Amino acid sequence: MQMAGAITPVASSEFLDYVGKQSGQRIMDCYQCGKCSAGCPTAYDMDLTPRQMIRAIQLGLKEEALKSSTIWMCVSCQTCSVRCPVQIDIAKAIEAVRLLAVAEKAPAAEKNVKLYHQVFLKSVEFTGRLYEMGLSVAFNMLSRHPFTGMDILPTMLRKGKLALMPVFKGTAEVEAIFARIKR
Amino acid sequence: MAQTPYAYFPGCTLHGTMLEYNASARLVCEAAGVDLRELKDWNCCGAWSAHTTDYMLGLALPARNLQKAEAMQLPMVVPCAVGFSRMKLAMHEMENPAVLSAVNQAIDKPFKNSVVVEPLLKVLASDSLDLEVKKPLQGLKVACYYGCLLVRPQKILKFDDENNPQTMDKLMSRLGAEPVDWDFKTECCGAGMSMPRPDVVNRLSSKILLAARSMGADCIAVACPMCHFNLDFHQREVEAERKEKIQMPALYFTQLMGLALGFSAKKLMLDKHLVDPMPMLKSKGMAA
Ligand code: SF4
Ligand code: SF4
C-alpha cells in the first residue's frame, strides 16, 4: 500500500519496511535471478545493479542504497519491472529509495542527474510548463558552476532572464500546487 | 466527415522544439475525423523529474490536466509517450482513495479519477477511422519504434503488447508502407538523460539506429518527442563517435501518415529534422 504525503527520514532497521510500503512491493520475494539487471539499459554504469539494489534493500543496507548511482542512473524505462518472474516492480522500489534519498538530502552519486531534475522542476514551478531553452541554459550554467546555488533560479525565471518566457495563464495555479505540497 | 471530440493534451515539447509533431498531428486528425480540443491552460505533466524526486508532485501535475479533461467529459488523447505514461501511472496510483484525496487537496479541485486516456497512436490507428490514402507509401521500409513509455507496463497502460507491439506496424501497412521486423521496437533510447548524461543517450540510441539500418529500414517512425530527440538530434554525436555516416531519418508516425493522406512535406514540417529525410523521400517519389 502506497503512503500518501511527505516522506520522512527512516532508520536503517526500518529501511526494508519503508521501501516495501512506499513502493507497494514484496521485496523479500526476490530470489536474485538477475533478470532485472540483464535487461536494464543503464546497469552498465550503476554501482549497484538492479538485482544488487534489491538485495541491499532486503539486507537493510540503507546507506549503500541511498548513496548509490543506481537511483540516479535508472531512467524509469520499466524493463526490469515487466520481466521480474515474481512480479516485483523494481523501478518502483528504486524510486522509493530515491525519494528517501531526496528527503534525507543524501549526497547524489550522479550530481548532474539530480541537478537536472531540480532545474526542470523549478522551471515548471515558476512557468507552469517546461521551457526547454530555459532549462538548458540554467542546467548548463549550474552544472558548470556548482557553487552557484539553486536559489538564483526563481529570480532568473521571474525576471525572464532565461530568454523568452512562454505565455501561460495557469502559472499561478501551478505555483500554488507546489506551495501546497510544501517541497 | 463526422468528428469525434477528444480533450487534447499536447505536452510541453509539442509547443516547444517539436512543433512538427503538433502540426502533423493536427493535420492528420482533422483529415481522419478526430476533433482535438486542447485543454485550456494545461501544465507540464512533470515528465521524468516530478515522480522521480517528489511523490505528490508526480501525481498533482498530471492530475491538474486530467481534471480538466474530466470536466470536459471527454476522453483525453496524448501524442507524447512521456505524457501518456505519466497520466496513466498517476491514475493508477490515485486508485488508492487516500492518495486521491491528498491529490485533490494539492490541486484544490474536485477530481474523481474517472478519465479515459489514450495515446494518439491508438486513436489514429483505429480501424474505424475512414482514412483516404491518396499517396500510398509504396516501397518505404519503416522501422516502427515504440520505446518504453508507450507500452510498459502493459498491465497498467493497457495499450499494446509490451514486448512486440503491433499498432504502428499495422498502421504503416495500411498506409502502403512495409514495416520491418526488428528486435528494437521497445528498447530504451536513453530517455531523459540527454542533458545530464548525453553519453548514455548516444550509447543506447546508436544501437537502435544501427539495428534499423541492418534491417534495411529507410526510416524510423516514432510516437514520442523524447525518442525523436534522442534518435535524430543525437545522431550527429553518434556519427562523430563512430566516425561513420548513419543518416537514418526519424519521422513522427503522423508525418508519414500525413504524406500518405496527401499533405505536403512543407505542411508536415519535414524540414525540421536534423537528419534530413527529403533525399530519401524524393528517391522514393514521396516528396517533390
Ligand atoms: S528479476 Fe525479480 S526476482 Fe529476479 S533478481 Fe530482479 S527483482 Fe529479484
Ligand atoms: S526502470 Fe531503471 S532499473 Fe529498471 S531497467 Fe529501466 S533503467 Fe534499469
Coordinates of C-alpha atoms and ligand atoms in Angstrom, one line a residue:
Chain A
M1 CA 0.0 0.0 0.0
Q2 CA 1.4 3.3 -1.1
M3 CA 1.8 6.0 1.6
A4 CA 0.3 9.4 0.8
G5 CA 2.0 12.6 1.8
A6 CA 5.5 13.6 2.7
I7 CA 8.4 11.2 3.1
T8 CA 10.2 11.4 6.4
P9 CA 13.6 10.0 7.4
V10 CA 13.7 6.3 8.4
A11 CA 16.2 4.3 10.4
S12 CA 18.3 1.6 8.8
S13 CA 16.3 -1.1 10.7
E14 CA 13.1 0.3 9.1
F15 CA 14.5 0.6 5.6
L16 CA 13.2 -2.6 4.2
D17 CA 9.8 -1.9 5.7
Y18 CA 9.8 1.6 4.3
V19 CA 10.7 0.5 0.7
G20 CA 8.1 -2.2 0.9
K21 CA 5.3 0.2 2.0
Q22 CA 6.2 3.1 -0.2
S23 CA 6.6 1.1 -3.3
G24 CA 3.9 -1.5 -2.5
Q25 CA 6.3 -4.3 -3.4
R26 CA 7.1 -7.6 -1.7
I27 CA 10.9 -7.1 -1.7
M28 CA 11.6 -10.3 0.2
D29 CA 10.1 -12.3 -2.7
C30 CA 13.2 -11.6 -4.8
Y31 CA 15.4 -14.7 -5.2
Q32 CA 18.2 -12.9 -7.1
C33 CA 17.7 -14.4 -10.5
G34 CA 19.2 -11.3 -12.2
K35 CA 16.7 -10.9 -14.9
C36 CA 16.2 -7.3 -13.9
S37 CA 19.8 -6.4 -14.3
A38 CA 20.1 -8.3 -17.6
G39 CA 17.5 -6.2 -19.3
C40 CA 18.5 -2.8 -17.7
P41 CA 19.8 -0.4 -20.3
T42 CA 21.9 1.6 -17.8
A43 CA 23.1 -1.2 -15.5
Y44 CA 26.5 -1.0 -17.2
D45 CA 27.1 2.3 -15.3
M46 CA 25.4 1.5 -12.0
D47 CA 27.5 0.8 -8.9
L48 CA 24.7 -1.5 -7.7
T49 CA 22.9 -3.3 -10.5
P50 CA 19.1 -3.5 -10.0
R51 CA 19.4 -7.1 -8.6
Q52 CA 22.1 -5.9 -6.2
M53 CA 19.9 -2.9 -5.2
I54 CA 17.0 -5.3 -4.3
R55 CA 19.4 -7.4 -2.2
A56 CA 20.7 -4.2 -0.5
I57 CA 17.1 -3.4 0.4
Q58 CA 16.5 -6.9 1.7
L59 CA 19.6 -6.6 3.9
G60 CA 18.6 -3.1 5.2
L61 CA 21.7 -1.5 3.7
K62 CA 20.2 1.9 3.7
E63 CA 23.3 4.0 3.4
E64 CA 24.7 2.0 0.5
A65 CA 21.4 2.2 -1.3
L66 CA 20.9 6.0 -0.8
K67 CA 24.4 6.9 -1.9
S68 CA 24.3 4.5 -5.0
S69 CA 24.5 5.8 -8.5
T70 CA 21.7 3.4 -9.3
I71 CA 18.9 5.6 -8.1
W72 CA 20.0 8.4 -10.4
M73 CA 21.0 6.2 -13.4
C74 CA 17.6 4.5 -13.5
V75 CA 15.6 6.1 -16.3
S76 CA 12.3 4.5 -15.3
C77 CA 12.1 2.5 -18.5
Q78 CA 10.2 -0.3 -16.7
T79 CA 12.1 -3.1 -18.4
C80 CA 13.1 -4.7 -15.2
S81 CA 9.6 -4.4 -13.7
V82 CA 7.8 -6.2 -16.5
R83 CA 10.3 -9.0 -16.6
C84 CA 10.6 -10.0 -12.9
P85 CA 9.4 -13.6 -12.5
V86 CA 8.0 -12.8 -9.1
Q87 CA 6.3 -9.6 -10.2
I88 CA 8.4 -7.1 -8.2
D89 CA 8.1 -3.6 -9.7
I90 CA 11.9 -3.0 -9.3
A91 CA 11.6 0.5 -10.9
K92 CA 9.1 1.4 -8.2
A93 CA 11.3 0.1 -5.4
I94 CA 14.3 2.1 -6.8
E95 CA 12.0 5.1 -6.9
A96 CA 11.2 4.7 -3.2
V97 CA 14.9 4.6 -2.4
R98 CA 15.5 7.7 -4.5
L99 CA 12.5 9.6 -2.8
L100 CA 14.1 8.8 0.6
A101 CA 17.5 9.9 -0.6
V102 CA 15.9 13.3 -1.7
A103 CA 14.0 13.6 1.6
E104 CA 17.1 12.9 3.6
K105 CA 19.3 15.1 1.4
A106 CA 21.8 12.3 0.8
P107 CA 24.6 13.3 -1.5
A108 CA 23.8 12.2 -5.1
A109 CA 26.3 10.0 -6.8
E110 CA 25.2 11.4 -10.2
K111 CA 25.1 15.1 -9.3
N112 CA 24.1 16.3 -12.8
V113 CA 21.1 14.0 -13.0
K114 CA 19.8 15.3 -9.7
L115 CA 20.6 18.9 -10.7
Y116 CA 18.7 18.3 -14.0
H117 CA 15.6 17.2 -12.1
Q118 CA 15.8 20.2 -9.7
V119 CA 16.2 22.7 -12.6
F120 CA 13.4 21.1 -14.6
L121 CA 11.0 21.3 -11.6
K122 CA 12.0 24.9 -10.8
S123 CA 11.2 25.8 -14.4
V124 CA 7.8 24.1 -14.1
E125 CA 7.1 25.7 -10.7
F126 CA 7.6 29.2 -12.0
T127 CA 6.4 28.9 -15.6
G128 CA 3.8 26.1 -15.3
R129 CA 5.3 24.4 -18.3
L130 CA 8.7 23.1 -19.3
Y131 CA 10.5 25.8 -21.2
E132 CA 13.3 23.8 -22.9
M133 CA 15.6 26.7 -23.8
G134 CA 15.4 28.0 -20.2
L135 CA 16.1 24.5 -18.9
S136 CA 19.2 24.0 -21.0
V137 CA 20.6 27.5 -20.2
A138 CA 20.0 27.0 -16.5
F139 CA 21.3 23.5 -16.5
N140 CA 24.5 24.4 -18.3
M141 CA 25.1 27.4 -16.0
L142 CA 24.6 25.5 -12.8
S143 CA 26.4 22.3 -13.8
R144 CA 29.5 24.3 -14.8
H145 CA 29.3 26.5 -11.7
P146 CA 28.3 24.1 -8.9
F147 CA 28.7 26.8 -6.3
T148 CA 26.0 28.9 -7.8
G149 CA 23.1 28.0 -5.7
M150 CA 19.7 26.8 -6.9
D151 CA 18.2 29.8 -5.2
I152 CA 19.2 32.1 -8.1
L153 CA 16.8 30.2 -10.4
P154 CA 13.5 31.6 -9.3
T155 CA 14.8 35.2 -9.7
M156 CA 16.2 34.4 -13.2
L157 CA 12.9 32.8 -14.2
R158 CA 10.8 35.6 -12.8
K159 CA 12.8 38.3 -14.5
G160 CA 12.6 36.5 -17.8
K161 CA 16.4 36.1 -17.7
L162 CA 16.2 32.7 -19.3
A163 CA 15.3 34.2 -22.7
L164 CA 11.7 34.3 -24.0
M165 CA 9.2 33.3 -21.4
P166 CA 6.3 31.2 -22.5
V167 CA 2.8 32.7 -22.3
F168 CA 0.8 30.6 -19.9
K169 CA -2.1 31.8 -17.8
G170 CA -2.2 28.8 -15.4
T171 CA 1.2 29.8 -13.9
A172 CA -0.2 31.0 -10.6
E173 CA -2.3 27.8 -10.1
V174 CA 0.7 25.6 -10.7
E175 CA 2.8 27.6 -8.3
A176 CA 0.1 27.2 -5.8
I177 CA 0.2 23.4 -6.2
F178 CA 3.9 23.4 -5.5
A179 CA 3.3 25.6 -2.4
R180 CA 0.5 23.3 -1.1
I181 CA 2.8 20.3 -1.4
K182 CA 5.4 22.3 0.5
R183 CA 8.5 21.0 -1.0
Chain B
M1 CA -16.8 13.7 -42.0
A2 CA -18.2 13.2 -38.5
Q3 CA -15.7 14.5 -36.0
T4 CA -15.1 12.6 -32.7
P5 CA -14.1 15.0 -30.0
Y6 CA -11.1 14.5 -27.7
A7 CA -9.6 16.6 -24.9
Y8 CA -6.1 17.2 -26.3
F9 CA -3.1 17.3 -24.0
P10 CA -0.2 18.2 -26.4
G11 CA 2.6 18.3 -23.7
C12 CA 5.4 20.9 -23.5
T13 CA 7.6 19.7 -26.2
L14 CA 4.9 19.9 -28.9
H15 CA 4.7 23.6 -28.2
G16 CA 8.4 23.8 -27.9
T17 CA 11.1 22.1 -30.0
M18 CA 8.7 19.5 -31.5
L19 CA 6.3 21.8 -33.4
E20 CA 6.3 19.4 -36.3
Y21 CA 4.7 16.6 -34.2
N22 CA 1.9 19.0 -33.2
A23 CA 1.4 20.4 -36.7
S24 CA 1.3 16.9 -38.4
A25 CA -0.9 15.5 -35.6
R26 CA -3.4 18.3 -36.1
L27 CA -3.5 17.9 -39.9
V28 CA -3.9 14.2 -39.8
C29 CA -6.5 14.3 -37.1
E30 CA -8.6 16.8 -39.0
A31 CA -8.5 14.6 -42.1
A32 CA -9.3 11.5 -40.1
G33 CA -12.2 13.0 -38.2
V34 CA -10.6 13.3 -34.9
D35 CA -11.5 16.6 -33.2
L36 CA -8.7 17.8 -30.9
R37 CA -10.0 20.2 -28.3
E38 CA -6.9 21.4 -26.5
L39 CA -7.1 21.6 -22.7
K40 CA -7.3 25.2 -21.6
D41 CA -4.1 26.3 -19.7
W42 CA -2.7 22.8 -19.4
N43 CA 0.5 22.4 -17.5
C44 CA 3.6 20.3 -17.6
C45 CA 3.0 16.7 -16.6
G46 CA 6.3 16.7 -14.6
A47 CA 7.8 14.2 -17.1
W48 CA 10.7 12.3 -15.7
S49 CA 11.6 14.8 -13.0
A50 CA 8.5 15.1 -10.8
H51 CA 7.7 11.5 -10.0
T52 CA 11.4 10.8 -9.7
T53 CA 12.1 13.3 -6.9
D54 CA 8.7 14.2 -5.4
Y55 CA 5.9 11.7 -5.0
M56 CA 3.0 14.1 -4.6
L57 CA 4.1 16.4 -7.3
G58 CA 4.4 13.5 -9.7
L59 CA 0.7 13.0 -9.2
A60 CA -0.6 16.5 -8.8
L61 CA 0.9 17.8 -12.1
P62 CA -0.8 15.2 -14.2
A63 CA -3.9 15.4 -12.1
R64 CA -4.4 19.1 -12.8
N65 CA -4.6 18.2 -16.5
L66 CA -6.7 15.1 -16.0
Q67 CA -9.2 17.1 -14.0
K68 CA -9.7 19.5 -16.9
A69 CA -10.5 16.6 -19.3
E70 CA -12.8 15.1 -16.7
A71 CA -14.7 18.4 -16.5
M72 CA -14.9 18.5 -20.3
Q73 CA -16.4 15.0 -20.1
L74 CA -14.2 13.8 -23.0
P75 CA -11.5 11.1 -23.3
M76 CA -8.0 12.6 -23.2
V77 CA -5.7 12.0 -26.1
V78 CA -1.9 12.4 -25.7
P79 CA 0.6 12.4 -28.5
C80 CA 3.6 12.4 -26.2
A81 CA 4.6 9.0 -24.8
V82 CA 6.0 10.6 -21.7
G83 CA 2.8 12.5 -21.0
F84 CA 0.7 9.4 -21.7
S85 CA 2.7 7.3 -19.3
R86 CA 2.6 10.0 -16.6
M87 CA -1.2 10.3 -16.9
K88 CA -1.9 6.6 -16.8
L89 CA 0.6 5.8 -14.0
A90 CA -0.7 8.7 -11.9
M91 CA -4.3 7.5 -12.3
H92 CA -3.1 4.0 -11.2
E93 CA -1.7 5.5 -8.0
M94 CA -4.8 7.5 -7.4
E95 CA -6.9 4.4 -7.4
N96 CA -5.9 4.4 -3.7
P97 CA -8.6 6.7 -2.1
A98 CA -6.2 8.2 0.4
V99 CA -3.8 9.2 -2.4
L100 CA -6.6 10.6 -4.5
S101 CA -7.9 12.7 -1.6
A102 CA -4.4 14.0 -1.0
V103 CA -4.1 14.9 -4.7
N104 CA -7.4 16.6 -4.6
Q105 CA -6.2 18.8 -1.8
A106 CA -3.0 19.6 -3.7
I107 CA -4.7 20.7 -6.9
D108 CA -7.6 22.3 -5.0
K109 CA -10.1 20.9 -7.4
P110 CA -12.6 18.0 -7.2
F111 CA -11.2 15.2 -9.3
K112 CA -12.8 11.7 -9.5
N113 CA -10.0 9.9 -11.4
S114 CA -12.5 8.8 -14.0
V115 CA -10.9 9.9 -17.3
V116 CA -10.2 7.7 -20.3
V117 CA -6.7 8.4 -21.5
E118 CA -5.4 7.2 -24.9
P119 CA -2.2 7.6 -26.8
L120 CA -2.7 9.4 -30.1
L121 CA -1.2 6.4 -31.9
K122 CA -4.0 4.2 -30.7
V123 CA -6.7 6.8 -31.8
L124 CA -5.2 7.3 -35.2
A125 CA -4.5 3.6 -35.9
S126 CA -8.1 2.7 -35.2
D127 CA -9.7 0.6 -37.9
S128 CA -12.9 2.5 -37.5
L129 CA -11.3 5.7 -38.9
D130 CA -12.1 6.5 -42.5
L131 CA -8.6 7.2 -44.0
E132 CA -8.3 8.3 -47.6
V133 CA -4.9 7.1 -48.6
K134 CA -4.1 9.3 -51.6
K135 CA -0.4 8.5 -51.9
P136 CA 0.4 5.0 -50.6
L137 CA 3.9 4.7 -49.1
Q138 CA 4.7 2.0 -51.6
G139 CA 8.3 0.7 -51.2
L140 CA 9.0 2.5 -47.9
K141 CA 10.6 0.3 -45.3
V142 CA 9.7 1.6 -41.9
A143 CA 11.2 0.5 -38.6
C144 CA 8.4 1.2 -36.1
Y145 CA 9.9 2.3 -32.8
Y146 CA 7.7 2.4 -29.7
G147 CA 10.2 2.9 -27.0
C148 CA 9.5 2.3 -23.3
L149 CA 6.8 4.6 -22.0
L150 CA 4.1 4.0 -24.6
V151 CA 3.9 0.3 -23.9
R152 CA 5.4 -0.5 -20.5
P153 CA 3.9 -1.6 -18.1
Q154 CA 1.2 -3.2 -20.3
K155 CA -1.0 -4.2 -17.4
I156 CA -1.4 -0.5 -16.4
L157 CA -1.2 1.3 -19.7
K158 CA -3.4 -1.3 -21.4
F159 CA -2.4 -0.2 -24.9
D160 CA -0.3 -2.7 -26.9
D161 CA 1.9 -5.7 -26.3
E162 CA 4.9 -4.6 -24.2
N163 CA 7.3 -7.0 -26.0
N164 CA 6.2 -6.9 -29.5
P165 CA 3.7 -4.1 -30.1
Q166 CA 1.9 -4.0 -33.5
T167 CA -0.2 -0.9 -33.6
M168 CA 2.2 1.3 -35.6
D169 CA 3.3 -1.6 -37.8
K170 CA -0.4 -2.3 -38.8
L171 CA -1.0 1.4 -39.4
M172 CA 2.1 1.6 -41.7
S173 CA 0.9 -1.4 -43.6
R174 CA -2.5 0.2 -44.0
L175 CA -0.7 3.3 -45.5
G176 CA 1.1 1.1 -48.0
A177 CA 4.5 1.1 -46.3
E178 CA 6.4 -2.0 -45.4
P179 CA 7.2 -2.3 -41.6
V180 CA 10.4 -4.2 -40.9
D181 CA 10.5 -7.0 -38.4
W182 CA 13.2 -6.0 -35.8
D183 CA 14.1 -6.5 -32.2
F184 CA 14.5 -3.0 -31.1
K185 CA 10.9 -1.8 -31.0
T186 CA 10.8 -1.3 -27.3
E187 CA 14.5 -0.9 -26.4
C188 CA 15.3 2.2 -24.3
C189 CA 16.8 5.2 -26.2
G190 CA 18.2 6.8 -23.0
A191 CA 15.1 8.7 -22.1
G192 CA 15.7 12.0 -20.3
M193 CA 19.4 11.6 -20.0
S194 CA 20.1 13.9 -23.0
M195 CA 21.1 16.8 -20.8
P196 CA 22.7 15.3 -17.7
R197 CA 24.3 12.2 -19.3
P198 CA 24.4 12.6 -23.1
D199 CA 26.8 9.7 -23.3
V200 CA 24.1 7.3 -22.1
V201 CA 21.7 8.5 -24.9
N202 CA 24.5 8.2 -27.5
R203 CA 25.2 4.7 -26.5
L204 CA 21.6 3.5 -26.4
S205 CA 20.3 5.3 -29.4
S206 CA 23.3 4.2 -31.5
K207 CA 22.2 0.6 -31.0
I208 CA 18.7 1.4 -32.2
L209 CA 19.9 3.3 -35.2
L210 CA 22.3 0.6 -36.3
A211 CA 19.6 -2.1 -35.8
A212 CA 17.2 -0.2 -38.0
R213 CA 19.9 0.2 -40.7
S214 CA 20.9 -3.5 -40.5
M215 CA 17.2 -4.4 -41.2
G216 CA 17.3 -2.3 -44.3
A217 CA 14.9 0.4 -43.0
D218 CA 14.6 3.7 -44.9
C219 CA 13.5 5.5 -41.8
I220 CA 12.4 5.0 -38.2
A221 CA 8.9 6.0 -37.2
V222 CA 8.3 7.3 -33.7
A223 CA 5.4 8.3 -31.4
C224 CA 7.3 10.2 -28.8
P225 CA 9.1 13.6 -28.8
M226 CA 11.8 12.4 -26.4
C227 CA 12.6 9.3 -28.6
H228 CA 12.7 11.6 -31.6
F229 CA 15.2 13.9 -30.0
N230 CA 17.4 11.0 -28.9
L231 CA 17.4 9.4 -32.3
D232 CA 17.5 12.5 -34.5
F233 CA 19.4 15.2 -32.6
H234 CA 21.9 12.7 -31.1
Q235 CA 22.6 11.1 -34.4
R236 CA 25.3 13.7 -35.1
E237 CA 27.2 12.7 -32.0
V238 CA 26.7 9.0 -32.6
E239 CA 28.1 9.5 -36.1
A240 CA 31.1 11.5 -34.8
E241 CA 31.9 8.9 -32.2
R242 CA 31.6 6.0 -34.7
K243 CA 33.3 8.0 -37.4
E244 CA 30.7 7.0 -40.0
K245 CA 27.6 8.4 -41.5
I246 CA 24.3 6.8 -40.5
Q247 CA 21.8 9.3 -41.8
M248 CA 18.8 7.4 -40.6
P249 CA 15.8 9.7 -40.7
A250 CA 13.5 9.6 -37.7
L251 CA 9.9 10.7 -38.5
Y252 CA 6.8 11.1 -36.4
F253 CA 4.2 8.5 -37.4
T254 CA 1.9 11.4 -38.0
Q255 CA 4.2 12.8 -40.6
L256 CA 4.3 9.5 -42.5
M257 CA 0.5 9.3 -42.2
G258 CA 0.3 12.9 -43.5
L259 CA 2.3 12.1 -46.6
A260 CA 0.1 9.1 -47.4
L261 CA -3.0 11.3 -46.9
G262 CA -1.6 13.7 -49.4
F263 CA -0.2 16.6 -47.3
S264 CA 2.9 18.3 -48.5
A265 CA 6.3 17.9 -46.9
K266 CA 6.3 21.6 -46.1
K267 CA 2.9 21.4 -44.2
L268 CA 4.2 18.4 -42.3
M269 CA 7.3 20.3 -41.4
L270 CA 9.6 17.6 -42.7
D271 CA 12.4 20.2 -42.8
K272 CA 12.6 20.4 -39.0
H273 CA 14.7 17.3 -38.5
L274 CA 18.4 17.3 -38.2
V275 CA 18.7 14.2 -40.3
D276 CA 17.1 15.4 -43.5
P277 CA 14.5 12.9 -44.7
M278 CA 14.0 14.7 -48.0
P279 CA 16.6 12.9 -50.1
M280 CA 15.2 9.5 -49.1
L281 CA 11.6 10.6 -49.6
K282 CA 12.4 12.1 -53.0
S283 CA 14.2 9.0 -54.2
K284 CA 11.0 7.1 -53.3
G285 CA 8.9 9.6 -55.1
M286 CA 7.1 10.5 -51.9
A287 CA 8.1 14.2 -51.9
A288 CA 8.8 16.7 -54.6
Ligands
SF4_1 S1 14.1 -10.0 -11.7 FE1 12.9 -10.0 -9.7 S2 13.5 -11.9 -8.7 FE2 15.0 -11.6 -10.3 S3 16.7 -10.5 -9.3 FE3 15.3 -9.0 -10.2 S4 13.9 -8.4 -8.5 FE4 14.9 -10.4 -8.0
SF4_2 S1 13.5 1.0 -14.8 FE1 15.5 1.7 -14.2 S2 16.4 -0.1 -13.2 FE2 14.7 -0.9 -14.4 S3 15.5 -1.5 -16.3 FE3 14.9 0.6 -16.6 S4 16.7 1.9 -16.1 FE4 17.1 -0.2 -15.3

